[in-house]
C-alpha cells in the first residue's frame, strides 16, 4: 500500500481505475472518499454459492438463477414507439425468458452465449418469464471470485455505473485499506488512552469502543422484556468496526450482514451521542447559571388566584426546575407532558421565578394563534401582580415599555419566531421557554438563547417521543415529565368511521351543540381540495357546513387568514359565539377551549398518528365526556386500519411508537425539524438498545475524562 493511499480521506479519484466519468458517477452516489466507499451500504445480498435451478423456480418467489443465453430478440410495434426486448436463458434444467419493455437499448448488453445471472420473480410459469430482472453478465476475463461463489453484495448504483465495476472497486478498496481500518482510532475522546497517535491521522472512520459485551458495560439493567434475549445473544458478537466493514462487503454467512449493520449503527449512534453530550459538557464548562430561583413573592399570589391546585406531577416538576434555576449551570430542561397535562401553568411558575429574581423572560410559541392565547392567559395571570407582559409576533408588536413593571421585576415577552429577529433585544434575559418545542429546530432554539448570556432554557413538548428518539434528540437536556392529567377531566371516546357515515356524524354533533357543547372540524387542506385523492379543503366545506349546522354558527380558521381575523374567530369560539370551528391543522398545537367536546377530523388517514393525538388533545379539557371522530378511507384498507390505534389507546407514547414503526423518525418529527443526521445504518425502531447503550457508554466516558 502506498503511503499516499494510507488515509481514509483519500479521494476516490486517486484510486486505480477511477477516471473522470466514474468519478462523477460516484459523486452522484455521494461517494467522494475511501471512507464513503467503505461505508456504501449494499441494498441487498445474493447468495451466489447456490443458484436456483430454473426448472424449480416458483411464481413470485425472488430468486437468483444462472444460465447461458440461447436466444435474444426485439419486437417493435406502434410504429416503433413500443418495444419489448427478450433474452432466453438455459441452465440445463429449463429455459427462462427475461423481458424488458420499452428499453430497446438493452439489446446492447447481451449476446447469445453469454453466461448471465438474473435476479427477480417469475411472473408467469408457462413460459417461465421474468419482466425487468436485475442481471449481470459474467465476464471470463474478470476475477470471478468477487462476483461468484460467495454472498455477493448488491449496491445502490446510478445510471451508467455497472454493478460489477462498483463491486470490484469496493472489494479492492476493502482489501487495500483493511489494515488501516483494523487499527481502531478512538472516536470517543474519553476512551482516548488507547493508541492516540493512530487516532490522529485516521479519524475519518470513527471507531466504536471495543466490541461491546453489553453486560460488561452495565447495559443489562436497561433491557426490557423480549429484547433482552436478542440483545444478550447478539451483543457479544459485535465484531468491531474494521471487521464489520469487511463483513458488510464480504459476509461469510447471511447473518453477518446484520451483525455488520449493527456494529456500524452503533458507531453512528456513539458519534452522535458524543457530539450531543459534548455540547452539554462544554456549556457547563463555559458558563455559570444565572441566579433565577426567585423568592416566591409572585408565585404565591399567582397560585392563590389560579382557581385550582397544581397536580402532584406539576409540583414535582416545578421542584426540579427550581433546583436548576438556582444551580451552578444554566438549566437545559425538557418538560414533557401529554396534551392537556397543564404545561402552561408550569411555564408561568418558571417565568415567575426568573421575574422575581429580576430577569427578563422570553416565551416562544410556534403559531400566532398560540402566542396570542398565551398572551391573553399570561396577561390575565400576571397583570394583577404588576408584571409587564409583551407580545411580539409577525404582525403584532406591543412592546412599548410604557407599562413599567414593578420595581426589580423583569419583562415577560411572548411571541412567535419574531422573537428571534434582531430587533428583539431584551436587556437582561434570564430564561427562555419554548412551547411545542418539536415545531422548532435546534438552530432557532440557539438563536433565541443568544439574546442573553447563557440564560436558562425550558423546552416543552406534548409530542410523546419514543424513548430512543428522545435520548437522541434531547440527549443534551434533562427531562421532566408531567405524568398525570388534572383531576375531573371527562373521558374521550374515539371512533373511526368511513365517509358514508358523515350525515350521521353531523347529526350527532348537532345533538351535542344543542346541549351546549362545541365542536372542531378539521380538514387537511386550506383551499384546493384534491379531487383525485378526495382530500377536502376547509374553505370549500365551510359554506356547506354553515348551512348544515344552522342556526348554530360556524367559524373558519386556517393559516392564510390575517392574524386579526384568526384572533377574532378564536375569541368568538372561546366565548361560544361560534359553536363549530372549521379549521386546518393550525389548531393542532396548544389551543385550549374546555367547552369544546367534539373533534371531527376529515381525511384523518392523511394525518400522522402523533398529529391526530395532538388534535384529539384539543378536547377532553373540561369535565364533560368528549368525542373524537376520525373519518377515513374505505374499510379494510391499510390507511383505515392504521387509525384504529387511536380507538384502542389514548396513551401518547404508544401512539408515537406506532407512528415511528409505520412512518420512521423523519416523518414522525417533521423532516427538516428533526435535526437528525442522515444515518446510513442506524434505525430508531430496530436499534433501541443500541441507542441506550451508546448514550450510556458516552456518558460514562465523558465523566471519566
Ligand atoms: P398543555 O400541557 O397541553 O399545554 P395546558 O397548559 O393548555 O395543557 O392546560 C390545559 C388546561 O388544564 C388549561 O385549561 C389549564 O388551565 C388547565 N389546568 C392546568 N393545570 C391544572 C390543574 N392542576 N388543575 C386543573 N386544571 C388545570
Ligand atoms: Mg400547551
XYZ file of C-alpha atoms and ligand atoms in Angstrom:
733
model
C 0.000 0.000 0.000
C 1.451 3.322 -0.960
C 1.868 5.972 1.662
C -0.310 8.272 -0.347
C -3.259 5.978 -0.057
C -2.898 5.436 3.629
C -5.626 7.779 4.675
C -9.306 7.047 4.511
C -9.904 10.614 3.365
C -8.167 9.727 0.126
C -10.353 10.894 -2.726
C -11.764 8.098 -4.822
C -10.309 9.769 -7.906
C -6.906 8.662 -6.731
C -7.863 5.024 -6.730
C -6.731 2.812 -9.577
C -9.241 2.634 -12.409
C -11.369 5.628 -11.404
C -11.447 8.090 -14.299
C -13.420 11.317 -14.634
C -16.635 9.654 -15.759
C -16.647 7.119 -12.952
C -15.723 9.868 -10.551
C -18.805 11.887 -11.378
C -20.991 8.790 -11.192
C -19.613 8.019 -7.746
C -20.211 11.609 -6.726
C -23.871 11.139 -7.612
C -23.905 8.368 -5.026
C -22.238 10.790 -2.622
C -19.089 8.711 -2.670
C -16.116 11.048 -2.620
C -13.596 9.439 -0.331
C -12.423 5.980 0.508
C -14.354 6.354 3.720
C -17.584 6.924 1.778
C -16.834 3.960 -0.388
C -16.197 1.657 2.545
C -19.491 2.682 4.100
C -21.501 2.365 0.899
C -24.201 0.108 2.181
C -25.396 -2.765 -0.003
C -29.100 -2.622 -0.594
C -29.312 -6.403 -0.589
C -27.238 -9.559 -0.834
C -27.368 -12.573 -3.108
C -26.134 -15.959 -2.066
C -24.291 -16.950 -5.217
C -22.887 -20.117 -3.795
C -26.040 -21.884 -4.906
C -28.365 -20.995 -7.742
C -31.935 -21.991 -8.122
C -32.469 -24.435 -10.967
C -34.713 -22.694 -13.482
C -36.972 -25.754 -13.502
C -37.626 -25.236 -9.790
C -38.460 -21.554 -9.811
C -41.824 -20.750 -8.245
C -44.131 -17.911 -9.185
C -43.461 -14.682 -7.279
C -40.519 -16.045 -5.361
C -37.449 -13.810 -5.647
C -34.501 -15.918 -6.760
C -31.165 -15.756 -8.499
C -30.619 -18.080 -11.449
C -27.694 -18.584 -13.794
C -27.741 -19.703 -17.392
C -26.445 -19.234 -20.904
C -28.254 -17.076 -23.417
C -29.678 -19.233 -26.192
C -31.666 -16.528 -27.989
C -32.297 -12.779 -27.989
C -34.790 -10.647 -29.881
C -36.662 -7.339 -30.029
C -40.268 -6.860 -31.041
C -41.450 -3.420 -32.150
C -44.968 -2.126 -32.673
C -46.999 1.073 -32.794
C -44.624 2.441 -35.418
C -41.635 1.590 -33.329
C -42.664 3.569 -30.273
C -43.300 0.431 -28.254
C -40.962 -2.465 -27.925
C -40.061 -5.487 -25.922
C -36.580 -6.933 -25.756
C -36.227 -10.549 -24.690
C -33.471 -12.992 -23.867
C -33.873 -16.714 -23.261
C -31.577 -18.447 -20.785
C -30.926 -22.122 -20.388
C -29.298 -23.649 -17.304
C -29.644 -27.257 -18.349
C -32.830 -27.796 -16.317
C -35.181 -25.470 -18.196
C -35.453 -22.219 -20.108
C -36.167 -18.810 -18.671
C -37.427 -15.801 -20.571
C -36.446 -12.306 -19.452
C -38.193 -9.281 -20.932
C -37.663 -5.548 -20.874
C -40.455 -3.298 -22.059
C -39.645 -0.148 -23.950
C -35.937 -0.295 -23.206
C -34.649 -1.171 -26.693
C -31.055 -0.299 -25.817
C -30.969 -3.353 -23.520
C -30.084 -5.382 -26.583
C -26.630 -3.819 -26.491
C -25.842 -5.574 -23.248
C -26.474 -9.211 -24.190
C -25.219 -11.729 -26.724
C -26.088 -15.312 -27.401
C -23.666 -17.487 -25.471
C -23.234 -15.060 -22.556
C -23.178 -16.523 -19.073
C -25.789 -14.478 -17.182
C -27.048 -14.124 -13.627
C -30.622 -12.936 -13.187
C -32.435 -11.883 -10.066
C -36.175 -11.443 -9.989
C -39.550 -13.109 -9.555
C -41.307 -15.331 -12.084
C -44.411 -13.517 -13.241
C -45.529 -16.353 -15.474
C -44.795 -20.066 -15.331
C -45.630 -21.018 -18.943
C -43.348 -19.974 -20.383
C -41.206 -19.174 -17.341
C -40.775 -15.441 -17.539
C -39.364 -12.564 -15.521
C -40.024 -8.975 -16.538
C -37.258 -6.474 -15.883
C -34.941 -8.684 -13.828
C -31.645 -7.441 -12.474
C -28.873 -9.061 -14.458
C -25.138 -9.454 -14.555
C -23.233 -10.868 -17.499
C -20.260 -12.857 -16.257
C -17.030 -11.990 -17.966
C -14.445 -14.741 -18.097
C -11.611 -12.229 -18.031
C -12.666 -10.809 -14.687
C -11.831 -12.008 -11.231
C -14.987 -14.004 -10.693
C -14.261 -14.638 -7.046
C -15.680 -11.183 -6.338
C -18.936 -11.803 -8.148
C -19.484 -15.522 -7.723
C -19.254 -18.342 -5.217
C -19.929 -16.141 -2.234
C -22.599 -13.995 -0.689
C -22.483 -11.057 -3.054
C -23.465 -7.502 -2.114
C -25.726 -5.597 -4.490
C -25.110 -1.871 -4.124
C -27.206 1.170 -4.803
C -25.877 2.371 -8.126
C -26.583 5.076 -10.642
C -27.125 5.306 -14.350
C -24.196 4.078 -16.358
C -22.311 2.676 -13.385
C -22.158 -1.097 -13.665
C -22.804 -3.045 -10.509
C -19.850 -5.288 -11.211
C -17.446 -2.405 -11.614
C -18.567 -0.858 -8.334
C -18.386 -4.196 -6.564
C -14.852 -4.780 -7.810
C -13.782 -1.319 -6.734
C -15.193 -1.753 -3.265
C -13.757 -5.243 -2.880
C -10.312 -3.972 -3.868
C -10.603 -0.996 -1.578
C -11.616 -3.061 1.414
C -8.624 -5.255 0.748
C -6.257 -2.358 0.354
C -7.433 -0.411 3.367
C -8.145 -3.321 5.636
C -5.058 -2.798 7.701
C -5.933 0.850 8.131
C -9.368 0.122 9.439
C -8.141 -2.560 11.715
C -6.275 -0.009 13.803
C -9.121 1.356 15.799
C -8.726 5.059 16.449
C -10.874 6.126 19.317
C -13.585 8.453 18.379
C -14.801 8.802 21.764
C -12.382 11.230 23.183
C -12.948 9.714 26.540
C -11.537 6.372 25.709
C -8.605 8.025 24.080
C -5.956 6.499 26.260
C -5.525 3.863 23.619
C -3.446 4.452 20.512
C -3.852 8.148 20.446
C -1.248 8.626 17.753
C -3.132 6.332 15.420
C -6.282 8.208 16.054
C -4.999 11.486 14.843
C -4.283 10.625 11.257
C -7.217 8.395 10.606
C -10.174 9.923 12.305
C -12.349 9.606 9.239
C -13.670 6.313 10.349
C -14.878 6.991 13.762
C -14.318 3.969 15.804
C -16.527 2.477 18.377
C -15.360 1.084 21.613
C -14.002 -2.398 21.655
C -16.586 -4.982 20.695
C -19.268 -4.359 23.218
C -20.009 -7.128 25.583
C -23.063 -5.342 26.696
C -23.323 -6.977 30.055
C -19.897 -5.717 30.896
C -20.961 -2.134 30.367
C -23.903 -2.492 32.615
C -26.495 -2.156 29.932
C -28.329 -5.230 31.084
C -30.310 -3.166 33.514
C -31.729 -1.181 30.643
C -33.067 -4.088 28.708
C -36.684 -4.838 28.742
C -38.695 -7.966 28.259
C -38.460 -9.524 24.882
C -35.498 -7.509 23.708
C -33.381 -8.980 26.380
C -32.623 -12.346 24.907
C -31.906 -10.939 21.485
C -29.605 -8.377 22.977
C -27.518 -10.702 25.054
C -27.278 -13.115 22.177
C -26.154 -10.544 19.609
C -24.300 -8.168 21.754
C -21.414 -10.411 22.480
C -20.922 -10.941 18.792
C -20.481 -7.394 17.538
C -17.219 -7.584 15.703
C -15.658 -4.138 15.996
C -15.523 -1.634 13.214
C -12.825 -2.964 10.964
C -14.248 -6.404 10.852
C -17.747 -5.039 10.424
C -16.688 -3.208 7.280
C -15.241 -6.393 5.884
C -18.397 -8.291 6.714
C -20.547 -5.593 5.191
C -18.927 -6.153 1.824
C -17.832 -9.714 2.229
C -20.197 -11.591 4.523
C -19.455 -15.242 5.098
C -22.944 -16.068 6.339
C -26.186 -14.256 5.705
C -26.329 -13.367 9.407
C -23.059 -11.479 9.081
C -24.765 -8.713 7.176
C -26.959 -7.802 10.134
C -24.075 -8.110 12.555
C -22.088 -5.696 10.434
C -25.014 -3.304 10.227
C -25.472 -3.308 13.975
C -21.845 -2.551 14.618
C -21.841 0.308 12.141
C -25.134 1.566 13.528
C -23.606 1.583 16.976
C -20.705 3.632 15.654
C -23.082 6.200 14.240
C -25.037 6.409 17.431
C -21.929 6.811 19.535
C -20.676 9.543 17.275
C -23.955 11.392 17.545
C -24.218 10.943 21.296
C -20.707 12.176 21.637
C -21.498 15.370 19.759
C -24.650 15.936 21.785
C -23.165 15.239 25.155
C -20.021 17.179 24.450
C -22.149 20.219 23.647
C -23.661 19.974 27.101
C -20.312 19.431 28.734
C -18.839 22.474 27.051
C -21.784 24.567 28.130
C -21.193 23.550 31.704
C -17.509 24.281 31.472
C -18.022 27.747 29.997
C -20.951 29.147 31.856
C -22.436 29.844 35.226
C -26.130 29.626 35.946
C -27.886 32.950 36.476
C -29.484 33.148 39.929
C -33.127 32.730 38.908
C -34.784 30.603 41.543
C -36.817 33.528 42.846
C -38.240 34.242 46.262
C -41.861 33.105 45.906
C -43.386 36.545 46.199
C -45.144 36.388 42.823
C -45.680 32.656 42.676
C -47.544 32.617 45.962
C -50.006 35.245 44.768
C -50.281 33.648 41.361
C -51.186 30.248 42.760
C -53.650 31.763 45.191
C -55.645 33.388 42.377
C -55.358 30.481 39.940
C -58.578 28.730 40.912
C -57.168 25.224 41.057
C -54.484 23.258 42.855
C -51.402 22.142 40.970
C -51.299 18.411 40.418
C -48.662 16.395 42.228
C -46.877 15.962 38.917
C -46.787 19.697 38.250
C -45.415 20.328 41.733
C -42.744 17.696 41.360
C -41.635 19.127 38.041
C -41.510 22.633 39.454
C -39.247 21.434 42.220
C -36.842 20.053 39.610
C -36.976 23.309 37.709
C -36.364 25.435 40.758
C -33.265 23.452 41.622
C -31.960 24.078 38.103
C -32.772 27.775 38.175
C -30.658 28.210 41.270
C -27.975 25.769 40.175
C -24.391 26.249 39.152
C -25.059 25.766 35.426
C -27.762 27.104 33.144
C -30.839 24.928 33.098
C -31.314 22.842 29.965
C -34.562 21.039 30.606
C -37.228 19.376 28.534
C -40.686 19.342 30.023
C -42.682 16.537 28.546
C -46.355 16.197 29.312
C -49.200 14.842 27.287
C -51.710 17.212 25.744
C -53.777 18.875 28.423
C -51.457 17.934 31.282
C -51.021 21.587 32.216
C -47.632 22.656 30.945
C -48.621 26.299 30.572
C -49.064 26.793 34.300
C -45.675 25.237 34.905
C -44.223 27.625 32.346
C -45.868 30.515 34.159
C -44.400 29.489 37.528
C -40.982 29.073 35.952
C -41.251 32.514 34.366
C -42.218 33.951 37.732
C -39.091 32.560 39.361
C -36.951 34.457 36.871
C -39.112 37.572 37.094
C -38.910 37.533 40.883
C -35.164 37.378 40.517
C -35.214 40.499 38.347
C -34.596 38.862 34.980
C -36.500 39.083 31.692
C -38.200 36.042 30.247
C -38.929 35.136 26.623
C -41.511 32.513 25.737
C -41.692 31.406 22.117
C -44.627 29.539 20.567
C -44.839 28.106 17.055
C -48.015 29.836 15.846
C -49.507 33.284 16.200
C -52.695 31.724 17.444
C -50.920 30.066 20.305
C -48.786 33.098 21.107
C -51.958 35.132 21.245
C -53.622 32.624 23.560
C -50.624 32.699 25.865
C -50.702 36.466 25.806
C -54.283 36.532 26.977
C -53.641 33.991 29.726
C -50.424 35.487 30.989
C -51.821 38.968 30.982
C -54.772 37.769 32.978
C -52.473 35.991 35.422
C -49.583 38.434 35.708
C -51.021 41.893 35.250
C -52.570 41.813 38.721
C -49.043 41.219 40.018
C -47.833 44.311 38.220
C -45.700 42.421 35.731
C -45.376 43.740 32.186
C -46.358 41.211 29.550
C -45.478 41.980 25.952
C -46.478 40.269 22.715
C -44.277 40.036 19.682
C -45.424 38.246 16.547
C -45.018 38.830 12.836
C -47.970 41.172 12.830
C -48.284 42.448 16.366
C -45.825 44.262 18.463
C -46.993 45.503 21.805
C -43.568 46.289 23.086
C -43.934 49.775 24.354
C -42.262 49.555 27.696
C -44.913 52.022 28.639
C -46.223 49.879 31.401
C -43.220 49.837 33.626
C -43.028 46.655 35.563
C -42.947 46.563 39.279
C -39.537 47.545 40.543
C -36.938 44.856 40.246
C -39.061 42.567 38.120
C -38.194 41.888 34.529
C -40.416 41.790 31.466
C -42.204 38.755 30.144
C -42.013 38.653 26.341
C -44.315 36.308 24.479
C -44.110 35.702 20.792
C -43.518 33.621 17.735
C -40.384 33.311 15.614
C -40.453 37.088 15.636
C -38.549 36.853 18.914
C -35.560 35.508 17.042
C -35.296 38.597 14.897
C -32.600 41.105 15.595
C -34.956 43.861 16.677
C -35.813 41.915 19.790
C -33.173 42.777 22.357
C -34.153 42.084 25.943
C -31.964 43.813 28.489
C -31.475 41.047 30.948
C -32.662 37.739 29.612
C -32.612 35.105 32.328
C -34.916 32.454 30.942
C -36.051 31.168 27.572
C -39.128 28.980 27.348
C -40.050 27.243 24.128
C -43.542 25.854 23.851
C -44.226 22.969 21.488
C -40.528 22.538 21.010
C -40.968 19.866 18.330
C -42.148 22.593 15.962
C -38.816 24.349 16.169
C -35.328 23.365 15.152
C -32.268 23.375 17.345
C -30.944 26.346 15.409
C -33.914 28.511 16.333
C -33.599 27.490 19.926
C -29.941 28.509 19.958
C -30.661 31.835 18.296
C -33.096 32.819 20.969
C -30.693 31.746 23.693
C -28.076 34.037 22.243
C -30.246 37.026 23.127
C -28.849 36.650 26.607
C -25.738 35.413 28.333
C -26.352 31.760 28.970
C -29.969 32.123 30.065
C -31.810 29.146 31.464
C -33.799 27.076 28.986
C -37.053 25.218 29.407
C -38.464 23.495 26.347
C -41.913 21.984 26.431
C -43.445 19.372 24.223
C -46.544 17.255 24.171
C -45.314 15.131 21.333
C -44.636 11.949 23.119
C -41.379 10.991 21.609
C -40.388 7.371 21.722
C -37.668 6.967 24.262
C -34.917 6.146 21.789
C -35.580 9.268 19.809
C -35.842 11.345 22.928
C -32.464 10.178 24.135
C -31.009 11.238 20.854
C -32.806 14.435 20.022
C -32.845 15.654 23.555
C -29.666 13.960 24.638
C -28.295 17.234 25.978
C -31.379 18.027 28.025
C -32.565 16.872 31.405
C -36.073 15.577 31.219
C -39.049 16.237 33.472
C -42.329 14.509 32.852
C -45.821 15.531 33.891
C -47.284 12.093 34.082
C -50.816 12.781 35.224
C -53.711 14.856 33.984
C -55.554 17.267 36.268
C -58.449 15.532 38.014
C -62.017 15.868 36.848
C -61.437 15.605 33.137
C -64.126 13.943 31.062
C -63.274 10.822 29.118
C -62.584 10.983 25.385
C -64.182 8.353 23.196
C -62.671 7.851 19.767
C -64.349 6.376 16.691
C -63.002 5.664 13.242
C -65.745 5.978 10.629
C -65.925 5.847 6.853
C -67.171 8.767 4.804
C -70.667 7.359 4.200
C -71.368 7.926 7.908
C -70.859 11.695 7.654
C -74.563 12.675 7.804
C -74.951 10.639 10.986
C -71.868 12.272 12.463
C -73.246 15.729 11.705
C -76.497 14.749 13.379
C -74.511 13.634 16.411
C -72.613 16.927 16.543
C -75.843 18.928 16.301
C -77.108 16.968 19.267
C -74.042 17.876 21.320
C -74.269 21.526 20.350
C -77.947 21.683 21.222
C -76.927 20.700 24.729
C -74.381 23.496 24.941
C -71.263 21.847 23.516
C -68.885 22.999 20.804
C -67.004 21.181 18.079
C -63.916 21.322 15.907
C -63.995 20.033 12.335
C -60.543 19.640 10.831
C -59.535 19.286 7.173
C -56.169 18.602 5.581
C -56.320 21.416 3.013
C -56.975 25.142 3.093
C -58.220 25.969 -0.364
C -57.645 23.427 -3.069
C -59.443 20.217 -2.497
C -57.738 17.331 -4.215
C -60.367 15.539 -6.269
C -58.176 12.612 -7.078
C -57.225 11.700 -3.544
C -60.524 13.014 -2.152
C -58.781 15.445 0.190
C -61.149 18.122 1.437
C -60.376 21.801 1.836
C -61.732 23.828 4.703
C -62.770 26.887 2.679
C -64.816 24.773 0.293
C -66.564 22.846 3.046
C -67.349 25.937 5.033
C -70.463 27.065 3.174
C -71.878 23.592 3.199
C -71.364 23.047 6.891
C -72.553 26.503 7.769
C -75.944 25.500 6.352
C -75.934 22.081 7.884
C -75.346 23.419 11.376
C -77.596 26.495 11.134
C -78.947 28.135 13.197
C -75.810 27.375 15.183
C -72.832 29.338 13.980
C -69.721 28.114 12.266
C -66.329 29.805 12.049
C -63.347 29.331 9.781
C -59.714 29.163 10.885
C -56.628 28.493 8.807
C -53.096 29.703 8.375
C -53.818 32.054 5.499
C -56.094 34.364 7.443
C -54.750 37.656 8.667
C -53.787 37.408 12.300
C -56.518 39.755 13.346
C -59.082 37.526 11.639
C -57.636 34.466 13.312
C -57.836 36.154 16.641
C -61.446 37.215 16.153
C -62.566 33.736 15.183
C -60.771 32.144 18.050
C -62.099 34.632 20.542
C -65.618 34.045 19.256
C -65.116 30.305 19.631
C -63.729 30.743 23.121
C -66.787 32.806 24.061
C -69.125 30.228 22.475
C -70.397 32.767 19.971
C -69.313 30.210 17.390
C -70.256 26.603 18.014
C -68.433 24.815 15.217
C -64.897 25.724 14.288
C -63.792 24.516 10.854
C -60.036 24.516 10.753
C -56.884 23.090 9.299
C -54.245 21.562 11.492
C -53.380 25.050 12.768
C -55.446 24.069 15.779
C -53.131 21.148 16.382
C -50.982 22.887 18.949
C -51.869 24.485 22.190
C -55.450 25.709 21.708
C -57.338 25.389 24.953
C -61.133 25.729 24.866
C -62.505 23.422 27.560
C -66.130 23.711 26.413
C -65.340 22.041 23.071
C -66.140 18.359 23.353
C -66.209 17.085 19.789
C -63.332 16.764 17.358
C -64.174 15.611 13.844
C -61.199 15.043 11.562
C -61.918 14.548 7.868
C -59.443 12.604 5.736
C -57.931 11.506 9.009
C -55.782 8.950 7.240
C -53.932 11.864 5.749
C -52.571 12.858 9.162
C -49.852 11.176 11.186
C -50.936 9.376 14.326
C -48.947 11.670 16.585
C -50.617 14.618 14.900
C -54.063 13.107 15.418
C -53.191 12.626 19.036
C -52.405 16.333 19.260
C -55.648 17.227 17.548
C -57.570 14.976 19.898
C -55.845 16.806 22.733
C -57.976 19.855 21.941
C -60.963 18.130 23.515
C -61.412 16.382 26.830
C -60.294 19.534 28.595
C -63.470 20.055 30.560
C -65.469 17.783 32.838
C -67.813 16.628 30.047
C -67.323 13.431 28.123
C -65.712 14.175 24.735
C -65.829 12.528 21.319
C -63.186 12.266 18.639
C -64.392 11.050 15.250
C -61.858 10.189 12.601
C -63.210 9.913 9.068
C -61.164 7.616 6.928
C -60.862 5.902 3.605
C -62.636 2.680 2.864
C -62.767 -0.073 5.447
C -60.116 -2.775 5.494
C -57.565 -0.588 3.824
C -54.184 -0.062 5.404
C -54.980 3.615 5.830
C -58.139 2.798 7.737
C -56.601 0.143 9.945
C -53.726 2.370 10.952
C -56.251 4.716 12.538
C -57.696 2.010 14.747
C -54.777 2.504 17.130
C -56.459 5.763 18.052
C -59.572 3.900 19.154
C -57.560 1.478 21.222
C -55.350 3.825 23.175
C -55.065 7.365 24.412
C -51.508 6.811 25.554
C -49.421 9.263 23.560
C -46.276 7.211 23.928
C -47.873 4.099 22.465
C -49.193 6.162 19.593
C -45.810 7.685 18.917
C -44.142 4.270 18.957
C -46.680 3.111 16.413
C -46.047 6.170 14.286
C -42.328 5.560 14.436
C -42.840 1.972 13.381
C -45.105 2.887 10.485
C -43.534 6.040 9.181
C -39.995 6.320 10.502
C -38.345 9.050 12.511
C -38.195 11.678 9.794
C -41.942 11.653 9.242
C -42.776 11.466 12.886
C -40.842 14.581 13.687
C -41.152 16.529 10.509
C -38.200 16.089 8.261
C -36.450 19.428 8.462
C -37.120 19.897 12.118
C -35.901 16.575 13.269
C -32.287 17.661 13.401
C -31.296 14.051 12.978
C -28.269 13.297 10.886
C -28.892 11.013 7.950
C -27.895 7.644 9.274
C -26.587 5.030 6.924
C -27.016 2.124 9.305
C -28.832 3.069 12.477
C -32.562 2.662 12.758
C -34.501 4.002 15.709
C -37.039 1.286 15.517
C -34.688 -1.659 15.321
C -31.837 -0.322 17.375
C -33.448 0.764 20.595
C -30.949 -0.987 22.804
C -28.021 0.305 20.787
C -29.263 3.854 21.345
C -29.427 3.260 25.065
C -26.067 1.631 25.052
C -24.383 4.388 23.060
C -25.790 7.054 25.313
C -24.639 5.349 28.442
C -21.249 4.491 27.051
C -20.557 8.065 26.012
C -21.852 9.461 29.282
C -19.602 7.219 31.325
C -16.605 8.032 29.223
C -17.121 11.755 29.277
C -17.421 11.553 33.033
C -14.071 9.824 33.320
C -12.345 12.498 31.302
P -50.845 21.566 27.772
O -49.995 20.738 28.682
O -51.440 20.749 26.667
O -50.143 22.798 27.287
P -52.500 23.454 29.133
O -51.387 24.076 29.857
O -53.083 24.176 27.987
O -52.078 21.995 28.644
O -53.620 23.070 30.186
C -54.850 22.522 29.823
C -55.961 23.029 30.707
O -55.831 22.489 32.003
C -55.952 24.527 30.862
O -57.287 24.958 30.771
C -55.394 24.746 32.237
O -55.851 25.926 32.825
C -55.907 23.539 32.971
N -55.083 23.121 34.114
C -53.736 23.128 34.183
N -53.327 22.642 35.380
C -54.438 22.311 36.071
C -54.680 21.757 37.370
N -53.675 21.447 38.192
N -55.954 21.543 37.738
C -56.981 21.850 36.909
N -56.822 22.387 35.669
C -55.578 22.623 35.261
Mg -49.648 23.787 25.598
